[in-house]
Short mmCIF file of N, CA and C in Angstrom, two decimals:
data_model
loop_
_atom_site.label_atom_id
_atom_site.label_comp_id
_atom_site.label_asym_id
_atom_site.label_seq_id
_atom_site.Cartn_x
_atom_site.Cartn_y
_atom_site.Cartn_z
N UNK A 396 189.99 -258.22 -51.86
CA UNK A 396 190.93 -257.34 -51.19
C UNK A 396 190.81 -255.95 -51.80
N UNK A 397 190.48 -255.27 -50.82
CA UNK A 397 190.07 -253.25 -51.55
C UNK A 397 191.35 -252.76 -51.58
N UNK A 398 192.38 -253.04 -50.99
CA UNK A 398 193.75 -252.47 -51.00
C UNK A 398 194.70 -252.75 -52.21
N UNK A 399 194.82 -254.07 -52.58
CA UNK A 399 195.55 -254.66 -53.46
C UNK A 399 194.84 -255.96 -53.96
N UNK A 400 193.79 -255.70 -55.19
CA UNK A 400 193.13 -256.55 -55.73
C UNK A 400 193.60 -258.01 -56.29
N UNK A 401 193.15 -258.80 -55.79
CA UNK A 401 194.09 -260.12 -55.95
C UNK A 401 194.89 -260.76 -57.55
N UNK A 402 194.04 -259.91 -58.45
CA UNK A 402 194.68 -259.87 -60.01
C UNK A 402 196.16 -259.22 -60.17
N UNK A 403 196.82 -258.26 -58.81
CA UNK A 403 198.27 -257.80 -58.99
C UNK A 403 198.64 -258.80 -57.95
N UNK A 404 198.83 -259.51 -57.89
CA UNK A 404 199.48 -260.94 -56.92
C UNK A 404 200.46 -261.56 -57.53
N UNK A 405 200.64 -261.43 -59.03
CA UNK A 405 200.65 -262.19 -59.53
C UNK A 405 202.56 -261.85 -59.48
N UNK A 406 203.10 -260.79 -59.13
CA UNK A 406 203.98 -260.16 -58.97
C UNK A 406 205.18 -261.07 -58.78
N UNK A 407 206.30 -260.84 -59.28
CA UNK A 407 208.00 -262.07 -58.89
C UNK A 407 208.31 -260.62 -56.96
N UNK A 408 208.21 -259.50 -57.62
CA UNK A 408 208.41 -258.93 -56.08
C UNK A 408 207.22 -257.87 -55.87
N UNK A 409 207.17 -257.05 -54.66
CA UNK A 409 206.48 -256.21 -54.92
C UNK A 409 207.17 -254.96 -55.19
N UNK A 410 207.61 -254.33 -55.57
CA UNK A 410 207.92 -253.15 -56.80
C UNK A 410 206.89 -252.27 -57.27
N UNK A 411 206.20 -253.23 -58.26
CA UNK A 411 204.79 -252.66 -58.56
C UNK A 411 203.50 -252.65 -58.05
N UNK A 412 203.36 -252.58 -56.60
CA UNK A 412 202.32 -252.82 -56.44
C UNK A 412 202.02 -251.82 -55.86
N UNK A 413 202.75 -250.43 -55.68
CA UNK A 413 202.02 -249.50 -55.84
C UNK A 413 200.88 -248.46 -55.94
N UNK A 414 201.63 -249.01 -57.47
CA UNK A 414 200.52 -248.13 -58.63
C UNK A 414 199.35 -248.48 -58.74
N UNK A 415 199.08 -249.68 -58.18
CA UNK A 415 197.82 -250.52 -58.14
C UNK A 415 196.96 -250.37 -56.85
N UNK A 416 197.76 -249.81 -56.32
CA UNK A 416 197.01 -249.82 -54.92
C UNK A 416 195.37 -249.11 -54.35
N UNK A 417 194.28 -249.91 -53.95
CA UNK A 417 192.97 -249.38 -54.31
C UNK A 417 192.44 -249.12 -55.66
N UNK A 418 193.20 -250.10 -56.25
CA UNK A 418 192.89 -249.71 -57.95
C UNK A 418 191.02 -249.73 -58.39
N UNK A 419 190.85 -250.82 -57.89
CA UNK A 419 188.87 -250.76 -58.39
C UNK A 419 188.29 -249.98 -57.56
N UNK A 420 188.54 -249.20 -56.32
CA UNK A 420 187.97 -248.00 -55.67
C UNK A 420 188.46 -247.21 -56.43
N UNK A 421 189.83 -246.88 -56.96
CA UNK A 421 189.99 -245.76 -57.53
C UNK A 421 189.16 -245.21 -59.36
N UNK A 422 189.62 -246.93 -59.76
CA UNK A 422 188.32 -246.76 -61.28
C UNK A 422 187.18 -246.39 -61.03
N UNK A 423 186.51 -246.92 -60.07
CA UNK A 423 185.12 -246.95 -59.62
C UNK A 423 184.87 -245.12 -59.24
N UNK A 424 185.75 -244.72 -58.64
CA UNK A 424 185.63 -242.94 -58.35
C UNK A 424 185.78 -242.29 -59.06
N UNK A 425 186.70 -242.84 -60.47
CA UNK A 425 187.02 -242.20 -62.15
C UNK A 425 187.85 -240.76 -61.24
N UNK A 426 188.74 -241.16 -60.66
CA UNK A 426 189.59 -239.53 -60.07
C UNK A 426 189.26 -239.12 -58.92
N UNK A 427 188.07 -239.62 -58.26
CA UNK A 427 188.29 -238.75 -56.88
C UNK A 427 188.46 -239.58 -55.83
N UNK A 428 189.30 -240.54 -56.09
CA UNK A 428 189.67 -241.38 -54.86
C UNK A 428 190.41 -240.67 -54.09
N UNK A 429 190.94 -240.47 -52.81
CA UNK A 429 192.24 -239.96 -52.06
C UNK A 429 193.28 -239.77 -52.51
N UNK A 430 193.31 -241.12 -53.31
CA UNK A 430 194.88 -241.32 -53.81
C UNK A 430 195.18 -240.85 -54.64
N UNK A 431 194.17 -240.79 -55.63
CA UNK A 431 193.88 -239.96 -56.65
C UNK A 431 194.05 -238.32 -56.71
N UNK A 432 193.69 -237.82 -55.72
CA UNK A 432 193.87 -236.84 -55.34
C UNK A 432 195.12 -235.21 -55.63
N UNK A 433 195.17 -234.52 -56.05
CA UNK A 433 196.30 -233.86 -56.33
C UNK A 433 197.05 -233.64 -55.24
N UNK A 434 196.01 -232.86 -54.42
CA UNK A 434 196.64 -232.22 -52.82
C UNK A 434 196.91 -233.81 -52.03
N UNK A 435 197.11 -235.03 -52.03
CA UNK A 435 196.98 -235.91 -51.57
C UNK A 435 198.37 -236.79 -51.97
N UNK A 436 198.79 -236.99 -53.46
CA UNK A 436 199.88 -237.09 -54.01
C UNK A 436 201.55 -237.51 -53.04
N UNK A 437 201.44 -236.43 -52.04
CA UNK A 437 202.59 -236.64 -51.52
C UNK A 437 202.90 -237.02 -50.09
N UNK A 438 201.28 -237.33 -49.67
CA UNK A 438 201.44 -237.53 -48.07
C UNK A 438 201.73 -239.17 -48.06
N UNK A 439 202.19 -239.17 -46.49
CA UNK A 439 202.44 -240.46 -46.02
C UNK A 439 201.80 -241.08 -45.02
N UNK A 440 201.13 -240.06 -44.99
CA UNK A 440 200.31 -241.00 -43.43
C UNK A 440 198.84 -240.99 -43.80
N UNK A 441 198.17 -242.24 -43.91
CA UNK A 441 197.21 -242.75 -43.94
C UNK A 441 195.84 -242.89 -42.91
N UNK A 442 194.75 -242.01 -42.68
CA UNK A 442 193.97 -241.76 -41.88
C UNK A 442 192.56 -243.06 -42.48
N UNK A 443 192.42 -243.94 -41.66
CA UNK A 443 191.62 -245.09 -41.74
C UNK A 443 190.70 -245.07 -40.86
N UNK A 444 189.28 -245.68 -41.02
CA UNK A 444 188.13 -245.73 -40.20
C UNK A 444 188.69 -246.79 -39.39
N UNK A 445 187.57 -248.02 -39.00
CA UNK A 445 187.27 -249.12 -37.82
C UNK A 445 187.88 -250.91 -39.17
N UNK A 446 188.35 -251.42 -38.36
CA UNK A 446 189.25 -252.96 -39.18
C UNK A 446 189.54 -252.67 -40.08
N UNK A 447 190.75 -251.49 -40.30
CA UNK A 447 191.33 -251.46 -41.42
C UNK A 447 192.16 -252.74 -41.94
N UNK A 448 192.02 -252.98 -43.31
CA UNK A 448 192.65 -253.93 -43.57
C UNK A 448 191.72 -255.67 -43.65
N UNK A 449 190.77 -255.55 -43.10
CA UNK A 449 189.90 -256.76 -42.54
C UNK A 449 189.80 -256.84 -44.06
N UNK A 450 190.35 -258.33 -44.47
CA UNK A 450 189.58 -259.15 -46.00
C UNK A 450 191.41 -258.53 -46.91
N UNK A 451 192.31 -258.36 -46.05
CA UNK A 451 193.86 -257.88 -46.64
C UNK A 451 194.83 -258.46 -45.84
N UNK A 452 194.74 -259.66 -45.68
CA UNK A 452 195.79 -260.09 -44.87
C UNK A 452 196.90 -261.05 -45.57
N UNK A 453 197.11 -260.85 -46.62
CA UNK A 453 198.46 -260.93 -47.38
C UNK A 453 199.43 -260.17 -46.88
N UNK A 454 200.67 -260.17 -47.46
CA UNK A 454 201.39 -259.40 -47.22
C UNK A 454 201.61 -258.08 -48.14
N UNK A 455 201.14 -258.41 -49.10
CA UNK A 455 200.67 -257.71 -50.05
C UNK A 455 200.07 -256.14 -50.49
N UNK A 456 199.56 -256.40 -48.92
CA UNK A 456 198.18 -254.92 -49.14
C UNK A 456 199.14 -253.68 -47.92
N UNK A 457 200.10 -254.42 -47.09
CA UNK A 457 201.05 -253.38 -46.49
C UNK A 457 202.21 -252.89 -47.41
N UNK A 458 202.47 -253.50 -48.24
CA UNK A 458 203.75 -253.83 -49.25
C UNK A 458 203.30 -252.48 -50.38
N UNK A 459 201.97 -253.00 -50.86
CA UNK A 459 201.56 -251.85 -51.68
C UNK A 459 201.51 -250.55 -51.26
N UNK A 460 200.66 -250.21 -49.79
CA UNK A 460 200.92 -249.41 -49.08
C UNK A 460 202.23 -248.27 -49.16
N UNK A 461 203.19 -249.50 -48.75
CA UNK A 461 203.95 -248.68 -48.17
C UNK A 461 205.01 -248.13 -49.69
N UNK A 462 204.81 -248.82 -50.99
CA UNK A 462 205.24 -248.55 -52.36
C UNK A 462 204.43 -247.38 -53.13
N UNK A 463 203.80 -247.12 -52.34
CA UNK A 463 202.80 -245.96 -52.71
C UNK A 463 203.69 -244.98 -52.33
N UNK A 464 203.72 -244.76 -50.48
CA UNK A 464 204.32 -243.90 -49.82
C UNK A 464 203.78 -243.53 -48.88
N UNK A 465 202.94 -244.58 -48.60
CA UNK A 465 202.86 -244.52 -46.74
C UNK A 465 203.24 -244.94 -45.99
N UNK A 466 203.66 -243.99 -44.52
CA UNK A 466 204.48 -244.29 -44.21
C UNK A 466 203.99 -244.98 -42.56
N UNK A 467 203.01 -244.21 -42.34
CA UNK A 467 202.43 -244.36 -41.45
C UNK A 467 200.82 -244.43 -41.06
N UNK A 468 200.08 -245.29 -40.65
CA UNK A 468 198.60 -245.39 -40.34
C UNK A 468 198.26 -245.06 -39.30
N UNK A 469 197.35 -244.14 -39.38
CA UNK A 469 196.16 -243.75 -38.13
C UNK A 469 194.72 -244.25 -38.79
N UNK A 470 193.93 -245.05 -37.15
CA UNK A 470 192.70 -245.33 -37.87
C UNK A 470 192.15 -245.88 -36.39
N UNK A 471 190.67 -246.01 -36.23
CA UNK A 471 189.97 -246.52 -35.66
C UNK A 471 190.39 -247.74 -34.70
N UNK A 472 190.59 -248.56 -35.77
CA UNK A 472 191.10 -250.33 -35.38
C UNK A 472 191.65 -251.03 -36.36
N UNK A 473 192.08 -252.30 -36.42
CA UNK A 473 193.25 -252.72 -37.69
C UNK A 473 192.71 -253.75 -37.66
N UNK A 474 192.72 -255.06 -38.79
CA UNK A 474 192.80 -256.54 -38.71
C UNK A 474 194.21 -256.90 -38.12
N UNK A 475 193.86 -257.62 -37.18
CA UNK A 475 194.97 -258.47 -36.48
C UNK A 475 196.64 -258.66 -37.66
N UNK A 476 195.96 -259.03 -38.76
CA UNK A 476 196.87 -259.76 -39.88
C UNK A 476 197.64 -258.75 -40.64
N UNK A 477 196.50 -257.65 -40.53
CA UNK A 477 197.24 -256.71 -41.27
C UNK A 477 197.78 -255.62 -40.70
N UNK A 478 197.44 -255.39 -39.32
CA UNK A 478 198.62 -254.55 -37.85
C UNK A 478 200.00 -255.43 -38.42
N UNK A 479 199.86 -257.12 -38.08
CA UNK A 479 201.38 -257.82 -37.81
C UNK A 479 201.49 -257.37 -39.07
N UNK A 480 201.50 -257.48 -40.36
CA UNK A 480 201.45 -257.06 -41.64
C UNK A 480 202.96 -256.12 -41.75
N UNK A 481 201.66 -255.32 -41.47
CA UNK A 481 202.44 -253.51 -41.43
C UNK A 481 203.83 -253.18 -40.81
N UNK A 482 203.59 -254.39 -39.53
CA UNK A 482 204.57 -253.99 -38.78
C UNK A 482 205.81 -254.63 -38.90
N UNK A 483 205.62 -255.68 -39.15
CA UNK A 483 206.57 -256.69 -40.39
C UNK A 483 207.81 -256.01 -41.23
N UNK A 484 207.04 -254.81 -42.04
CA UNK A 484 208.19 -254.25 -43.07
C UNK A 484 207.98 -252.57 -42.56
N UNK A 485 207.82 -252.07 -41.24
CA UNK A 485 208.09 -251.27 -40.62
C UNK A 485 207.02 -250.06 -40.96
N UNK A 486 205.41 -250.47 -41.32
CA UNK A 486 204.95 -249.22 -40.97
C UNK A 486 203.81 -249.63 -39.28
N UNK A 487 203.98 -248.35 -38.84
CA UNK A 487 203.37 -248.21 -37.48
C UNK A 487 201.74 -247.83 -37.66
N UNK A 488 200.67 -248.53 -37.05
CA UNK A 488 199.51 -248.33 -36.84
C UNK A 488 199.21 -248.07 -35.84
N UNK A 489 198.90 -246.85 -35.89
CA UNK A 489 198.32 -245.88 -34.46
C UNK A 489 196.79 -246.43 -34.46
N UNK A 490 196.27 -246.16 -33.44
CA UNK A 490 194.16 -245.75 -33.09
C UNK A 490 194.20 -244.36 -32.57
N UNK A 491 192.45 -244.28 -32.67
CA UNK A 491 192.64 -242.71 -32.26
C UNK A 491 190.87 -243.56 -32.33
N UNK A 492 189.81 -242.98 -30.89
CA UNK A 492 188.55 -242.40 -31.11
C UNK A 492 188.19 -242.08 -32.53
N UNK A 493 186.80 -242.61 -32.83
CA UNK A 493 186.23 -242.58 -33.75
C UNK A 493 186.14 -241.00 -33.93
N UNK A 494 185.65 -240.67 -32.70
CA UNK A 494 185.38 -238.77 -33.05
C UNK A 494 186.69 -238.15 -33.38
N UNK A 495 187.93 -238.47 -33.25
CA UNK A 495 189.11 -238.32 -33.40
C UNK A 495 189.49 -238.06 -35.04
N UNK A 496 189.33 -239.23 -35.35
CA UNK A 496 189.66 -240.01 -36.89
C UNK A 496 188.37 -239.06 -37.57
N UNK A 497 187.32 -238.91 -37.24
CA UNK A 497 185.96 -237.73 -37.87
C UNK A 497 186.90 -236.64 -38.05
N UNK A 498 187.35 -235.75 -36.84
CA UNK A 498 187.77 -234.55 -37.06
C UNK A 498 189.23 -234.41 -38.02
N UNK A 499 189.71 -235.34 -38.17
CA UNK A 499 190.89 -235.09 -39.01
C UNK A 499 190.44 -235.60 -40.44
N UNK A 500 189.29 -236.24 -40.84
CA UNK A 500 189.20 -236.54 -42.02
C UNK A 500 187.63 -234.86 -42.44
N UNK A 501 187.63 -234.59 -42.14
CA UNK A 501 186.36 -233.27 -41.69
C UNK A 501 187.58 -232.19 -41.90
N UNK A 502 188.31 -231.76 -40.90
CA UNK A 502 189.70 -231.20 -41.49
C UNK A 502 190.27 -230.74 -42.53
N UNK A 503 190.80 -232.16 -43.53
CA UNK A 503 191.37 -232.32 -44.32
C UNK A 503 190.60 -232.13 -45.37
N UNK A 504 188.93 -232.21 -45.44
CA UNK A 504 188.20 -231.79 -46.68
C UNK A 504 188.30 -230.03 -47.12
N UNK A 505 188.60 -230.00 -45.76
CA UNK A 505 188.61 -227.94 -46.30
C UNK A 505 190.13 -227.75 -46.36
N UNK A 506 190.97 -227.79 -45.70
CA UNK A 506 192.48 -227.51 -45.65
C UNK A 506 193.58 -228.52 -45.93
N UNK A 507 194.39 -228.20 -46.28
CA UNK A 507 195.78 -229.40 -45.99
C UNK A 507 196.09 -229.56 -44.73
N UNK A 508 196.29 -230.54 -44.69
CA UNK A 508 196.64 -230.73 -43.29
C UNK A 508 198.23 -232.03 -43.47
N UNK A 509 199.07 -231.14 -42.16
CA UNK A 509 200.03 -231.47 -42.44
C UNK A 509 200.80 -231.77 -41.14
N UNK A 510 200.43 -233.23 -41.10
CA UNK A 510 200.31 -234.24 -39.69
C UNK A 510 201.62 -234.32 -39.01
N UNK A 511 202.38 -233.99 -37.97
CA UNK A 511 203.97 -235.02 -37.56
C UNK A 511 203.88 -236.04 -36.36
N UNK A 512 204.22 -237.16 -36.90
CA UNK A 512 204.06 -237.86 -35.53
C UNK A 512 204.99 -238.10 -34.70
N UNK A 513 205.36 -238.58 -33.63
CA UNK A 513 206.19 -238.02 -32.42
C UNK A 513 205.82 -239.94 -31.77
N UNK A 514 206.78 -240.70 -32.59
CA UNK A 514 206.50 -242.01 -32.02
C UNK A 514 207.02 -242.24 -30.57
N UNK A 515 207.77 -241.83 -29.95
CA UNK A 515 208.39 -242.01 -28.79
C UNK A 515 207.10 -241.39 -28.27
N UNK A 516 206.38 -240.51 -27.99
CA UNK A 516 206.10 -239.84 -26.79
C UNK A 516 203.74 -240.18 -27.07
N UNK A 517 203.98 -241.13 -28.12
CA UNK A 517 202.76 -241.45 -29.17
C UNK A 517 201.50 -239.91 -29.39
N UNK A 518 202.36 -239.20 -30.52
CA UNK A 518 201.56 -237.41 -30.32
C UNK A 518 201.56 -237.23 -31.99
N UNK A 519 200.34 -236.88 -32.24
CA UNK A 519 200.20 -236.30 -33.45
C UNK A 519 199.94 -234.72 -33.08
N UNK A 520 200.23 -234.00 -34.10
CA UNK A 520 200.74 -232.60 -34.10
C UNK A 520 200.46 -231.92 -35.60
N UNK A 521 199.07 -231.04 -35.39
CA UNK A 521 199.45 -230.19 -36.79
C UNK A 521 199.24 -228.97 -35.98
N UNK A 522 199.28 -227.49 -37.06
CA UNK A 522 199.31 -226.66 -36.54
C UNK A 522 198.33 -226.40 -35.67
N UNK A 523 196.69 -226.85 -35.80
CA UNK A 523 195.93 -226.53 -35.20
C UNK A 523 194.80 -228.22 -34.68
N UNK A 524 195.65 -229.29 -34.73
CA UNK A 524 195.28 -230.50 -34.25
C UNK A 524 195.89 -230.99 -33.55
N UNK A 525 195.94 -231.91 -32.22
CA UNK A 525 196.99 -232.63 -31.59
C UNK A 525 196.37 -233.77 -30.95
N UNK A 526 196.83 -234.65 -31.13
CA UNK A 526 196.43 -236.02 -30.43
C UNK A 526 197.13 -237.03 -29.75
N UNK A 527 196.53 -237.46 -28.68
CA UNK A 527 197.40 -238.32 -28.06
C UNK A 527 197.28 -239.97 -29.32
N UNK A 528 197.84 -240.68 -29.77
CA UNK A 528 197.87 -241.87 -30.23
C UNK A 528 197.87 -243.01 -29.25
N UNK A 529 197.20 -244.14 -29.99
CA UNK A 529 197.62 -245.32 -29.20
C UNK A 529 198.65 -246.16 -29.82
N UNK A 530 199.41 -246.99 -29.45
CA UNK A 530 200.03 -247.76 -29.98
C UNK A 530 200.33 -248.94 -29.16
N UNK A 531 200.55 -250.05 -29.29
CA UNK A 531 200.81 -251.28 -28.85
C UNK A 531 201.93 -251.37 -28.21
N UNK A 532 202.14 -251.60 -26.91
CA UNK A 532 203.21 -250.80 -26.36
C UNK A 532 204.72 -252.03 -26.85
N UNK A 533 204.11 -252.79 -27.15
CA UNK A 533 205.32 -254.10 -27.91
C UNK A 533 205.80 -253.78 -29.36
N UNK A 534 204.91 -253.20 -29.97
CA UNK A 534 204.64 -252.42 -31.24
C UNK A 534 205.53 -251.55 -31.29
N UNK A 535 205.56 -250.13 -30.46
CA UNK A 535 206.57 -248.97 -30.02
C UNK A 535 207.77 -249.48 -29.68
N UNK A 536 207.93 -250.22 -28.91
CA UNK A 536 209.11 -250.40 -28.66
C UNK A 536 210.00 -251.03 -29.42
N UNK A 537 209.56 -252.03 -30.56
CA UNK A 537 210.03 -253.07 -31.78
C UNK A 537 210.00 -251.46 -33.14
N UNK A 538 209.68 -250.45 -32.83
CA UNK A 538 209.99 -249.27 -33.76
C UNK A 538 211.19 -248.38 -33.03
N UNK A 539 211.07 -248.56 -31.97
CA UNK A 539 211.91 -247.29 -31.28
C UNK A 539 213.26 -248.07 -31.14
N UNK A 540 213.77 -249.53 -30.87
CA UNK A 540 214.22 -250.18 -30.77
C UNK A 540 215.05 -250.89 -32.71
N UNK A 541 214.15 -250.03 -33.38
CA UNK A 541 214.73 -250.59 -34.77
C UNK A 541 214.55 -251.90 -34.96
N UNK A 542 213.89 -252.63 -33.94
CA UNK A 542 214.24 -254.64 -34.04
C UNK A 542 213.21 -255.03 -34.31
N UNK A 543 212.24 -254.84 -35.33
CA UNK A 543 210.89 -254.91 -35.85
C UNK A 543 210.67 -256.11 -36.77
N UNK A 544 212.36 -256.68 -37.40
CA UNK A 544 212.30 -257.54 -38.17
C UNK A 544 212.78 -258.97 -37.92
N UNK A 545 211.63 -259.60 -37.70
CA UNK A 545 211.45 -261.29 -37.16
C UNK A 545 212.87 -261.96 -37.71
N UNK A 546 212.76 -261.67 -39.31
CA UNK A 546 213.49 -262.92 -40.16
C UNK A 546 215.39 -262.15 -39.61
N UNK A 547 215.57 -261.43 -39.44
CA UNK A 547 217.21 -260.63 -38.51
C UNK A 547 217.25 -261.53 -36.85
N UNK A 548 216.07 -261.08 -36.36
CA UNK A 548 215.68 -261.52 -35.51
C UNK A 548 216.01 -263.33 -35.24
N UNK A 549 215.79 -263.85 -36.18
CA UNK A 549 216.27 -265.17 -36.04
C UNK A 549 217.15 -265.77 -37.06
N UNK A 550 218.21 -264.78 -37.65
CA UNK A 550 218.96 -265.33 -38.24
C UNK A 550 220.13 -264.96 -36.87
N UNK A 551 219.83 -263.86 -36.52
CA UNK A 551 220.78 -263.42 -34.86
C UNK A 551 220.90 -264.26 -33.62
N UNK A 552 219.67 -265.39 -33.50
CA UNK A 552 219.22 -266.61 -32.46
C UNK A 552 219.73 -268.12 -32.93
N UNK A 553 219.83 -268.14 -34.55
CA UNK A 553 220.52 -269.17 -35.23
C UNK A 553 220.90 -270.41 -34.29
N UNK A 554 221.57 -270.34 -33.16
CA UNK A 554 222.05 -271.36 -32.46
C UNK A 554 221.17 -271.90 -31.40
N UNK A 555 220.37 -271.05 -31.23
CA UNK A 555 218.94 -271.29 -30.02
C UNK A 555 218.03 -271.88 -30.84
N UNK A 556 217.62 -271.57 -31.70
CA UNK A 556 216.72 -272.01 -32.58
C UNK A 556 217.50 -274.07 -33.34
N UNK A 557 218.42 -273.53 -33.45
CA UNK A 557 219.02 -275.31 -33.45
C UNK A 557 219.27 -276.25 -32.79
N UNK A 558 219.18 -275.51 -31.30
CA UNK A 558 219.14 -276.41 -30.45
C UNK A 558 217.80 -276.28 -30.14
N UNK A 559 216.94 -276.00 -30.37
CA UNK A 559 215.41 -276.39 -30.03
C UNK A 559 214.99 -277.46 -30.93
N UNK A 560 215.39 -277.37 -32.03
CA UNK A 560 214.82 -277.97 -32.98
C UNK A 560 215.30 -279.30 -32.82
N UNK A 561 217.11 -279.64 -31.88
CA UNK A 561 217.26 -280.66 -32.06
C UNK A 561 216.85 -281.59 -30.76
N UNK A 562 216.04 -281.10 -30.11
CA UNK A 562 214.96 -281.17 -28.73
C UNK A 562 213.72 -281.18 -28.79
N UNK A 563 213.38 -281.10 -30.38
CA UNK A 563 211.54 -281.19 -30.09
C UNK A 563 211.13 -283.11 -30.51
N UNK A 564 210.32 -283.49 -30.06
CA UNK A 564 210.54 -284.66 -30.07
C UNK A 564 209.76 -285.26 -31.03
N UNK A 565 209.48 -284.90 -31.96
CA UNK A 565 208.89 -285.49 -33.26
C UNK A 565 210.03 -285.59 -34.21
N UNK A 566 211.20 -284.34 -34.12
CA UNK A 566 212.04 -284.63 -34.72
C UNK A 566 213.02 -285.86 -34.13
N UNK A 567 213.16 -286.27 -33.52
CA UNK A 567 214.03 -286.85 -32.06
C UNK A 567 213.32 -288.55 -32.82
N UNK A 568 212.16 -288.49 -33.12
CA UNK A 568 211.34 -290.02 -33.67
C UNK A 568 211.66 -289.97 -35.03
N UNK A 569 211.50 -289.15 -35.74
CA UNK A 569 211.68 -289.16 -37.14
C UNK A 569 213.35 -289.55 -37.35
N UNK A 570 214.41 -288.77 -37.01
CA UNK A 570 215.91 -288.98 -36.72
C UNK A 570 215.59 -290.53 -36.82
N UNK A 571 215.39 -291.10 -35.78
CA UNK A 571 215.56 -292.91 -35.00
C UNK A 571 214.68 -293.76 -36.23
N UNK A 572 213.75 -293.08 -36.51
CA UNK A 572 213.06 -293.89 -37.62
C UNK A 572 214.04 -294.25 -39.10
N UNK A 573 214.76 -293.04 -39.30
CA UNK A 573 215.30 -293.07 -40.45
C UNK A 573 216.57 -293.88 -40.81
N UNK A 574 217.00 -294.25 -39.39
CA UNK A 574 218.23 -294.58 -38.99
C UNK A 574 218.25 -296.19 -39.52
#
């Protein structure tokens, strides 16, 4: 895992996982990782190539992420695991064209660049960049909607969910067996 190396797992919460975040890319660069970075320090939005995340599908590698201080991902394409991931503890993964994701990382080597995103209307915006975003239109709406979180989500259904359970019929055999 390049995001959160499986030696900080070892964690009771994530808190610290942070500081760790891209840790053997960042040793391996001895300082010039991104993150590493001075001018880099305080941003939140995360500009990613093509399956970000592919070989990070813990929960782990969004968790660190977002304990860093990102807040938000733009990138190419996502692993399946680590889109639901992200979206889980509320950060949003945009796409954008490969030539897209070029010009803002091309950009950002000469200037700061200082991104706002506009989730309702899916628009990135700097002074002299603008892009339409993609987003998952189930995705947007579970952000715009605030209702992003499954485990609320079914502590709020509590009574639907008990009566399913007392209707699925393996449980229904097991019950009669025990009896």
């Amino acid at each position: 895992d390049r995001i959160i190396p499986a030696r900080f797992l070892k964690c009771v919460s994530f808190d610290s996982l942070g500081k760790s975040v891209f840790e053997d890319d960042r040793k391996t660069l001895k300082g010039s990782h991104p993150f590493d970075l001075k001018e880099n320090q305080d941003c939140s939005i995360l500009i990613v190539n093509s399956n970000f995340g592919c070989g990070s599908s813990r929960e782990h590698a969004p968790q660190a992420l977002i304990r860093w201080g990102i807040r938000a991902i733009i990138g190419e394409s996502f692993a399946e695991i680590f889109y639901s991931n992200c979206l889980a503890i509320g950060i949003p993964c945009f796409t954008l064209p490969k030539k897209s994701i070029q010009d803002i990382q091309n950009y950002s080597l000469s200037k700061s660049l200082f991104l706002k995103i506009d989730l309702k209307n899916s628009f990135a915006e700097s002074e002299e960049l603008n892009f339409n975003l993609e987003i998952k239109e189930s995705s947007k709406k579970m952000f715009l909607s605030g209702e992003w979180d499954a485990t609320t989500k079914l502590l709020e259904n509590s009574s639907l969910i008990e009566r399913k359970f007392k209707n699925l019929p393996y449980i229904k055999f097991s019950e009669a067996f025990n009896k």
